[in-house]
Amino acid sequence: MKLVLNILGIIVILFLMWLLSYHRKQVQYKIIIKGIIVELIVAFILVKIPIGRAILSVFSDGVTKVLSYANDGIEFVFGSLSDPSAPTGYIAAIQTFGVIIFVSALFNVLYYLGILSVVIKYVGKFVGKIMGTSQVETFVAAANMFLGQSDSPILISKYLNRMTDSEIMVVLVSGMGSMSANVLGGYMGMGIPMEYLLVASVMVPFGSILISKILLPQTEEVTEIGDIQIDNKGDNANVLAALTEGGATGLQVAMSIGATIMVMISAVALINGALGIFGLSLQKILGVLFAPLGAMMGLEGEYIMEAGQLLGSKLVLNEFVAFADLGQFIESLDYRTGLIMTVSLSGFANVGSMGICVSAIGALCPEKRSVLARLAPKAMLGGFGVSVLSAIMVGIITLF
């Protein structure tokens, strides 16, 4: 029965994306079939094949170990406040957001040294050969395995004005369907297993291209850009400058996330206060509205409603709020349920992301601002679909 629901879920997600398509008759079904097959293969390698799981586990342990070094700096600055077991307990602003600052600094160094760009470039070429997409759009889709919706477009900023609307759609969908590396530590601090998060990240490029090419098929002539060149150093003079600038950027990100979470949780409390008069809450309403997705992901019993509430929170509020809720009970879940829920929530697709994408990418290429504003609403729904589709794919593989 779960397999039937999963297959139905794939059909429903793809059909909804088709209904949202700008050019339904031009949709290339070959790329859809190819994308589904590749996603299933990737999920199979990561979840079922022993060597794949071993590599994922080693990589997960490595990332977790690197992130743990952030605790030294956090402890030096905040002392006992950095210890969750201290009388003060868990303080998200210190113990979680401090990791975000460290990872941001670390990734800025990797970008300065050119290591990140090389990895993204080769992954992008690999994905492009499989999916048959242009180099520049595939490069961005691959970059979103590591970078966020406002970071990855910077890598190809000088090519944005030559990109078609369909390629821009890939930029938007992959951005909203992805997670940046600097927030993975934050999610992990909330109790989300790094292994689950990495599975979601690896599946981003293929799912993003698949969904994007349904929403807006390639009907314009693509400008052949050739070999993409990236300025690895950026504005940094040396490694130390890259490290400190990355830390400063991470602080801005952490403060922005903290402010957003405070506002969102407070707003939800206010709404629930008003709805309480009628015996309702925002969580209950979202749970009912999105419960069908939980069922189609192959979840059971009470977890169908839980998944509905989490997915609704992610789309209407943001993924940090949803992950915070998931983190409270994920340890009690079995492997399949925990993995599916994590993958389904992995991504920046929410109402606020539309403004972030339009403003951030529009600043890089003002002449594309009107295109970005026009595509953003459907791209947000596409990014949401990327995560749900990936979760369903993972759900299918875990049944065998």
Coordinates of C-alpha atoms in Angstrom, one line a residue:
M1 CA 0.0 0.0 0.0
K2 CA 2.9 2.4 0.8
L3 CA 4.4 1.8 -2.6
V4 CA 1.1 2.6 -4.3
L5 CA 0.8 5.8 -2.2
N6 CA 4.3 6.8 -3.1
I7 CA 3.7 6.2 -6.8
L8 CA 0.5 8.2 -6.5
G9 CA 2.5 11.0 -4.8
I10 CA 4.9 11.2 -7.7
I11 CA 2.1 11.4 -10.2
V12 CA 0.3 14.1 -8.1
I13 CA 3.4 16.3 -7.6
L14 CA 4.3 16.1 -11.3
F15 CA 0.7 16.8 -12.4
L16 CA 0.5 19.8 -10.1
M17 CA 3.8 21.2 -11.6
W18 CA 2.4 20.5 -15.1
L19 CA -0.7 22.5 -14.2
L20 CA 1.5 25.4 -13.1
S21 CA 3.6 25.2 -16.3
Y22 CA 3.9 28.2 -18.6
H23 CA 4.2 26.0 -21.7
R24 CA 2.4 22.6 -21.0
K25 CA 2.6 21.5 -24.6
Q26 CA 6.4 22.1 -24.8
V27 CA 7.2 20.0 -21.7
Q28 CA 9.9 17.4 -22.6
Y29 CA 8.8 14.2 -21.0
K30 CA 12.1 12.6 -21.7
I31 CA 13.8 14.8 -19.1
I32 CA 11.0 14.0 -16.6
I33 CA 11.5 10.3 -17.0
K34 CA 15.3 10.7 -16.9
G35 CA 15.1 12.8 -13.7
I36 CA 12.9 10.3 -11.9
I37 CA 15.2 7.4 -12.8
V38 CA 18.3 9.3 -11.7
E39 CA 16.7 10.4 -8.4
L40 CA 15.7 6.8 -7.6
I41 CA 19.2 5.6 -8.5
V42 CA 20.8 8.3 -6.3
A43 CA 18.5 7.4 -3.4
F44 CA 19.2 3.7 -3.9
I45 CA 23.0 4.3 -3.7
L46 CA 22.8 6.4 -0.6
V47 CA 20.2 4.4 1.3
K48 CA 20.5 0.8 0.2
I49 CA 23.9 0.0 -1.3
P50 CA 26.3 -0.8 1.6
I51 CA 29.3 1.1 0.1
G52 CA 27.0 4.1 -0.6
R53 CA 25.8 4.1 3.0
A54 CA 29.3 3.7 4.2
I55 CA 30.6 6.6 2.2
L56 CA 27.6 8.7 3.4
S57 CA 28.3 7.7 7.0
V58 CA 31.9 8.6 6.8
F59 CA 31.2 11.9 5.1
S60 CA 28.5 12.6 7.7
D61 CA 30.8 11.8 10.6
G62 CA 33.5 14.1 8.9
V63 CA 31.1 17.0 8.6
T64 CA 29.9 16.5 12.1
K65 CA 33.5 16.4 13.4
V66 CA 34.4 19.6 11.5
L67 CA 31.3 21.3 12.9
S68 CA 32.2 20.3 16.4
Y69 CA 35.3 22.5 16.3
A70 CA 33.0 25.5 16.3
N71 CA 32.3 24.6 20.0
D72 CA 35.8 25.7 21.0
G73 CA 35.3 29.3 19.8
I74 CA 31.7 29.4 21.1
E75 CA 32.9 28.2 24.6
F76 CA 35.7 30.8 24.6
V77 CA 33.3 33.6 23.9
F78 CA 30.2 32.5 25.9
G79 CA 31.7 30.2 28.6
S80 CA 29.2 28.0 30.4
L81 CA 26.4 29.4 28.2
S82 CA 27.7 27.2 25.4
D83 CA 27.0 24.0 27.4
P84 CA 23.5 22.6 26.9
S85 CA 23.9 20.6 30.1
A86 CA 24.6 23.7 32.2
P87 CA 21.8 25.2 34.4
T88 CA 21.0 27.7 31.6
G89 CA 20.1 24.8 29.3
Y90 CA 20.0 25.0 25.5
I91 CA 20.3 28.5 24.0
A92 CA 19.8 28.5 20.3
A93 CA 21.3 31.9 19.7
I94 CA 24.6 30.6 21.1
Q95 CA 24.8 26.8 20.6
T96 CA 23.1 26.6 17.2
F97 CA 23.7 30.0 15.5
G98 CA 27.4 30.0 16.6
V99 CA 27.9 27.0 14.4
I100 CA 26.3 28.8 11.4
I101 CA 28.9 31.6 11.9
F102 CA 31.8 29.1 11.9
V103 CA 30.6 27.2 8.8
S104 CA 30.1 30.4 6.9
A105 CA 33.7 31.4 7.6
L106 CA 34.9 28.0 6.6
F107 CA 33.1 27.9 3.3
N108 CA 34.3 31.4 2.4
V109 CA 37.8 30.1 2.8
L110 CA 37.1 27.1 0.6
Y111 CA 35.6 29.5 -2.0
Y112 CA 38.7 31.8 -1.8
L113 CA 41.0 28.8 -2.3
G114 CA 39.0 27.6 -5.3
I115 CA 38.3 24.2 -3.8
L116 CA 34.5 24.8 -3.6
S117 CA 34.4 26.1 -7.2
V118 CA 36.3 23.1 -8.6
V119 CA 34.0 20.6 -6.8
I120 CA 30.9 22.4 -8.0
K121 CA 32.2 22.7 -11.5
Y122 CA 32.8 19.0 -11.9
V123 CA 29.6 18.0 -10.2
G124 CA 27.8 20.4 -12.5
K125 CA 29.3 18.9 -15.6
F126 CA 28.4 15.4 -14.5
V127 CA 24.8 16.4 -13.8
G128 CA 24.6 18.3 -17.1
K129 CA 25.7 15.3 -19.1
I130 CA 23.0 13.2 -17.5
M131 CA 20.2 15.7 -17.7
G132 CA 21.1 17.3 -21.0
T133 CA 20.9 20.9 -19.6
S134 CA 23.1 23.9 -20.3
Q135 CA 26.3 24.3 -18.4
V136 CA 25.4 27.5 -16.6
E137 CA 22.0 26.4 -15.3
T138 CA 23.4 23.0 -14.3
F139 CA 26.3 24.7 -12.5
V140 CA 23.9 26.6 -10.3
A141 CA 21.8 23.5 -9.6
A142 CA 25.0 21.7 -8.5
A143 CA 26.1 24.7 -6.5
N144 CA 22.9 24.5 -4.5
M145 CA 24.1 21.2 -3.0
F146 CA 26.4 23.5 -0.9
L147 CA 25.2 27.1 -1.2
G148 CA 21.9 28.9 -0.7
Q149 CA 19.5 30.7 -2.8
S150 CA 21.3 34.0 -2.7
D151 CA 24.9 32.6 -2.7
S152 CA 25.0 30.3 -5.7
P153 CA 23.8 32.9 -8.3
I154 CA 26.9 35.0 -7.3
L155 CA 29.1 32.3 -8.9
I156 CA 27.5 32.9 -12.3
S157 CA 26.5 36.6 -11.9
K158 CA 28.3 37.7 -15.0
Y159 CA 26.3 35.3 -17.1
L160 CA 22.8 36.0 -15.7
N161 CA 21.9 38.6 -18.4
R162 CA 22.5 36.0 -21.1
M163 CA 20.4 33.3 -19.5
T164 CA 16.9 32.4 -20.8
D165 CA 13.8 32.5 -18.7
S166 CA 13.9 28.6 -18.4
E167 CA 17.5 28.8 -17.1
I168 CA 16.5 31.5 -14.6
M169 CA 13.7 29.2 -13.4
V170 CA 16.4 26.5 -12.7
V171 CA 18.3 29.1 -10.6
L172 CA 15.2 30.0 -8.6
V173 CA 13.8 26.5 -8.1
S174 CA 17.2 25.0 -7.2
G175 CA 17.8 27.9 -4.7
M176 CA 14.4 27.4 -3.0
G177 CA 14.7 23.7 -3.1
S178 CA 18.1 23.6 -1.5
M179 CA 19.8 24.2 1.9
S180 CA 23.1 26.2 2.2
A181 CA 25.9 24.4 4.1
N182 CA 26.1 27.2 6.7
V183 CA 22.7 26.3 8.1
L184 CA 23.2 22.5 8.2
G185 CA 25.0 22.9 11.5
G186 CA 22.0 24.8 12.8
Y187 CA 19.7 22.0 11.8
M188 CA 22.0 19.4 13.4
G189 CA 22.0 21.5 16.6
M190 CA 18.3 21.0 16.7
G191 CA 18.7 17.3 16.7
I192 CA 18.4 16.5 12.9
P193 CA 20.8 13.8 11.9
M194 CA 23.5 15.1 9.5
E195 CA 23.2 11.9 7.4
Y196 CA 19.6 12.7 6.6
L197 CA 20.4 16.3 5.6
L198 CA 23.2 15.1 3.3
V199 CA 20.8 12.7 1.5
A200 CA 18.5 15.7 0.8
S201 CA 21.4 17.9 -0.4
V202 CA 22.7 15.3 -2.9
M203 CA 19.3 15.0 -4.5
V204 CA 18.8 18.7 -5.1
P205 CA 20.4 19.2 -8.6
F206 CA 18.4 16.4 -10.3
G207 CA 15.0 17.2 -8.6
S208 CA 15.5 21.0 -9.3
I209 CA 16.1 20.5 -13.0
L210 CA 13.3 18.0 -13.3
I211 CA 10.7 20.4 -11.7
S212 CA 12.1 23.5 -13.4
K213 CA 11.8 22.1 -16.9
I214 CA 8.1 21.2 -16.2
L215 CA 7.3 24.7 -14.9
L216 CA 9.1 26.4 -17.7
P217 CA 10.4 24.2 -20.6
Q218 CA 13.3 25.5 -22.7
T219 CA 11.6 27.2 -25.7
E220 CA 14.2 30.0 -26.3
E221 CA 17.5 29.6 -28.0
V222 CA 20.2 29.0 -25.4
T223 CA 23.3 31.2 -25.5
E224 CA 26.4 28.9 -25.5
I225 CA 28.6 30.3 -22.8
G226 CA 31.4 27.7 -23.1
D227 CA 33.7 27.1 -20.1
I228 CA 32.4 29.0 -17.1
Q229 CA 35.1 31.0 -15.3
I230 CA 34.8 32.0 -11.7
D231 CA 36.8 34.5 -9.7
N232 CA 37.7 32.4 -6.7
K233 CA 39.3 35.1 -4.6
G234 CA 36.3 37.5 -4.7
D235 CA 37.2 40.7 -2.8
N236 CA 39.4 39.0 -0.3
A237 CA 43.2 39.7 -0.2
N238 CA 44.1 36.5 1.6
V239 CA 42.9 33.5 3.6
L240 CA 42.6 35.5 6.8
A241 CA 40.5 38.1 5.1
A242 CA 38.2 35.4 3.7
L243 CA 37.9 33.8 7.1
T244 CA 36.9 37.0 8.9
E245 CA 34.6 38.2 6.1
G246 CA 32.9 34.8 6.1
G247 CA 32.4 35.0 9.9
A248 CA 30.9 38.5 9.6
T249 CA 28.5 37.2 6.9
G250 CA 27.6 34.2 9.0
L251 CA 26.8 36.6 11.9
Q252 CA 24.4 38.5 9.6
V253 CA 22.8 35.2 8.5
A254 CA 22.5 34.0 12.1
M255 CA 20.9 37.2 13.3
S256 CA 18.5 37.2 10.4
I257 CA 17.5 33.6 11.1
G258 CA 17.1 34.4 14.8
A259 CA 15.0 37.5 14.1
T260 CA 12.8 35.6 11.7
I261 CA 12.2 32.7 14.1
M262 CA 11.3 35.0 16.9
V263 CA 8.9 36.9 14.7
M264 CA 7.3 33.8 13.2
I265 CA 6.9 31.9 16.5
S266 CA 5.4 35.0 18.1
A267 CA 3.1 35.5 15.1
V268 CA 2.0 31.9 15.3
A269 CA 1.3 32.3 19.0
L270 CA -0.8 35.4 18.2
I271 CA -2.8 33.6 15.5
N272 CA -3.3 30.6 17.8
G273 CA -4.6 32.9 20.5
A274 CA -7.3 34.2 18.1
L275 CA -8.0 30.7 16.7
G276 CA -8.2 29.3 20.2
I277 CA -11.6 31.0 20.6
F278 CA -12.9 28.4 18.1
G279 CA -10.9 25.5 19.5
L280 CA -8.4 25.7 16.5
S281 CA -4.7 26.3 16.0
L282 CA -2.6 27.2 13.0
Q283 CA -0.9 23.8 13.3
K284 CA -4.1 21.9 13.2
I285 CA -5.3 23.7 10.1
L286 CA -2.0 23.2 8.3
G287 CA -2.0 19.6 9.4
V288 CA -5.3 19.0 7.8
L289 CA -4.4 20.9 4.6
F290 CA -1.1 19.1 4.0
A291 CA -1.9 15.7 5.5
P292 CA -2.5 14.2 2.0
L293 CA 1.2 14.9 1.2
G294 CA 2.1 13.0 4.4
A295 CA 0.0 10.1 3.3
M296 CA 1.5 10.1 -0.2
M297 CA 5.0 10.1 1.3
G298 CA 4.0 6.7 2.7
L299 CA 3.8 7.7 6.4
E300 CA 1.5 6.1 8.8
G301 CA -1.0 6.9 11.6
E302 CA -0.3 10.1 13.6
Y303 CA 2.8 10.9 11.5
I304 CA 0.6 11.8 8.5
M305 CA -0.8 14.7 10.4
E306 CA 2.6 15.5 11.9
A307 CA 4.1 15.7 8.5
G308 CA 1.2 17.9 7.3
Q309 CA 1.8 20.3 10.1
L310 CA 5.6 20.4 9.4
L311 CA 5.2 20.9 5.7
G312 CA 2.7 23.6 6.3
S313 CA 5.0 25.4 8.7
K314 CA 7.8 25.2 6.2
L315 CA 5.8 26.7 3.4
V316 CA 3.9 29.3 5.3
L317 CA 6.6 30.2 7.9
N318 CA 10.1 28.7 7.2
E319 CA 12.1 25.5 7.4
F320 CA 13.9 26.5 10.6
V321 CA 10.6 26.6 12.5
A322 CA 9.6 23.2 11.0
F323 CA 13.0 21.6 11.8
A324 CA 12.8 23.0 15.4
D325 CA 9.5 21.2 15.8
L326 CA 10.8 18.0 14.1
G327 CA 13.9 18.0 16.3
Q328 CA 11.7 17.6 19.4
F329 CA 10.6 14.1 18.5
I330 CA 12.8 12.8 15.7
E331 CA 14.7 10.5 18.0
S332 CA 11.5 8.6 18.6
L333 CA 11.0 7.9 14.9
D334 CA 12.2 4.9 12.9
Y335 CA 14.8 5.4 10.2
R336 CA 12.4 5.6 7.3
T337 CA 10.0 8.0 8.9
G338 CA 12.7 10.3 10.2
L339 CA 14.5 10.3 6.8
I340 CA 11.4 11.1 4.8
M341 CA 10.3 13.9 7.1
T342 CA 13.8 15.4 7.1
V343 CA 14.1 15.3 3.3
S344 CA 10.6 16.8 2.8
L345 CA 11.5 19.8 4.9
S346 CA 14.9 20.4 3.4
G347 CA 14.8 23.6 1.4
F348 CA 14.2 27.3 1.5
A349 CA 10.8 27.2 -0.2
N350 CA 8.6 29.5 1.7
V351 CA 6.7 32.8 1.1
G352 CA 9.6 34.9 2.4
S353 CA 12.1 33.3 0.0
M354 CA 10.4 34.9 -3.0
G355 CA 11.5 38.3 -1.8
I356 CA 15.0 37.2 -1.0
C357 CA 15.5 35.7 -4.4
V358 CA 14.1 38.6 -6.3
S359 CA 16.1 41.2 -4.4
A360 CA 19.4 39.2 -4.1
I361 CA 19.5 38.0 -7.7
G362 CA 18.0 41.2 -9.0
A363 CA 20.9 43.1 -7.4
L364 CA 23.3 41.0 -9.4
C365 CA 21.4 41.5 -12.7
P366 CA 18.9 44.4 -12.6
E367 CA 17.7 43.8 -16.1
K368 CA 16.3 40.4 -15.0
R369 CA 14.4 41.8 -12.0
S370 CA 11.0 41.7 -13.8
V371 CA 11.6 38.1 -15.0
L372 CA 12.5 37.1 -11.4
A373 CA 9.4 38.7 -10.0
R374 CA 7.2 37.0 -12.5
L375 CA 8.7 33.5 -12.0
A376 CA 9.2 33.6 -8.2
P377 CA 5.7 32.5 -7.0
K378 CA 5.7 29.4 -9.2
A379 CA 9.4 28.8 -8.4
M380 CA 8.6 28.8 -4.7
L381 CA 6.0 26.0 -5.3
G382 CA 8.5 24.2 -7.5
G383 CA 11.1 24.3 -4.7
F384 CA 8.6 22.9 -2.3
G385 CA 7.8 20.2 -4.8
V386 CA 11.5 19.3 -5.1
S387 CA 11.8 18.4 -1.5
V388 CA 8.5 16.5 -1.3
L389 CA 9.4 14.6 -4.5
S390 CA 12.8 13.7 -3.1
A391 CA 11.2 12.5 0.1
I392 CA 8.8 10.3 -1.9
M393 CA 11.8 8.8 -3.9
V394 CA 13.6 8.0 -0.7
G395 CA 10.4 6.5 0.7
I396 CA 10.1 4.2 -2.2
I397 CA 13.7 3.0 -1.9
T398 CA 13.4 2.3 1.9
L399 CA 10.5 -0.1 1.2
F400 CA 12.9 -2.6 -0.5

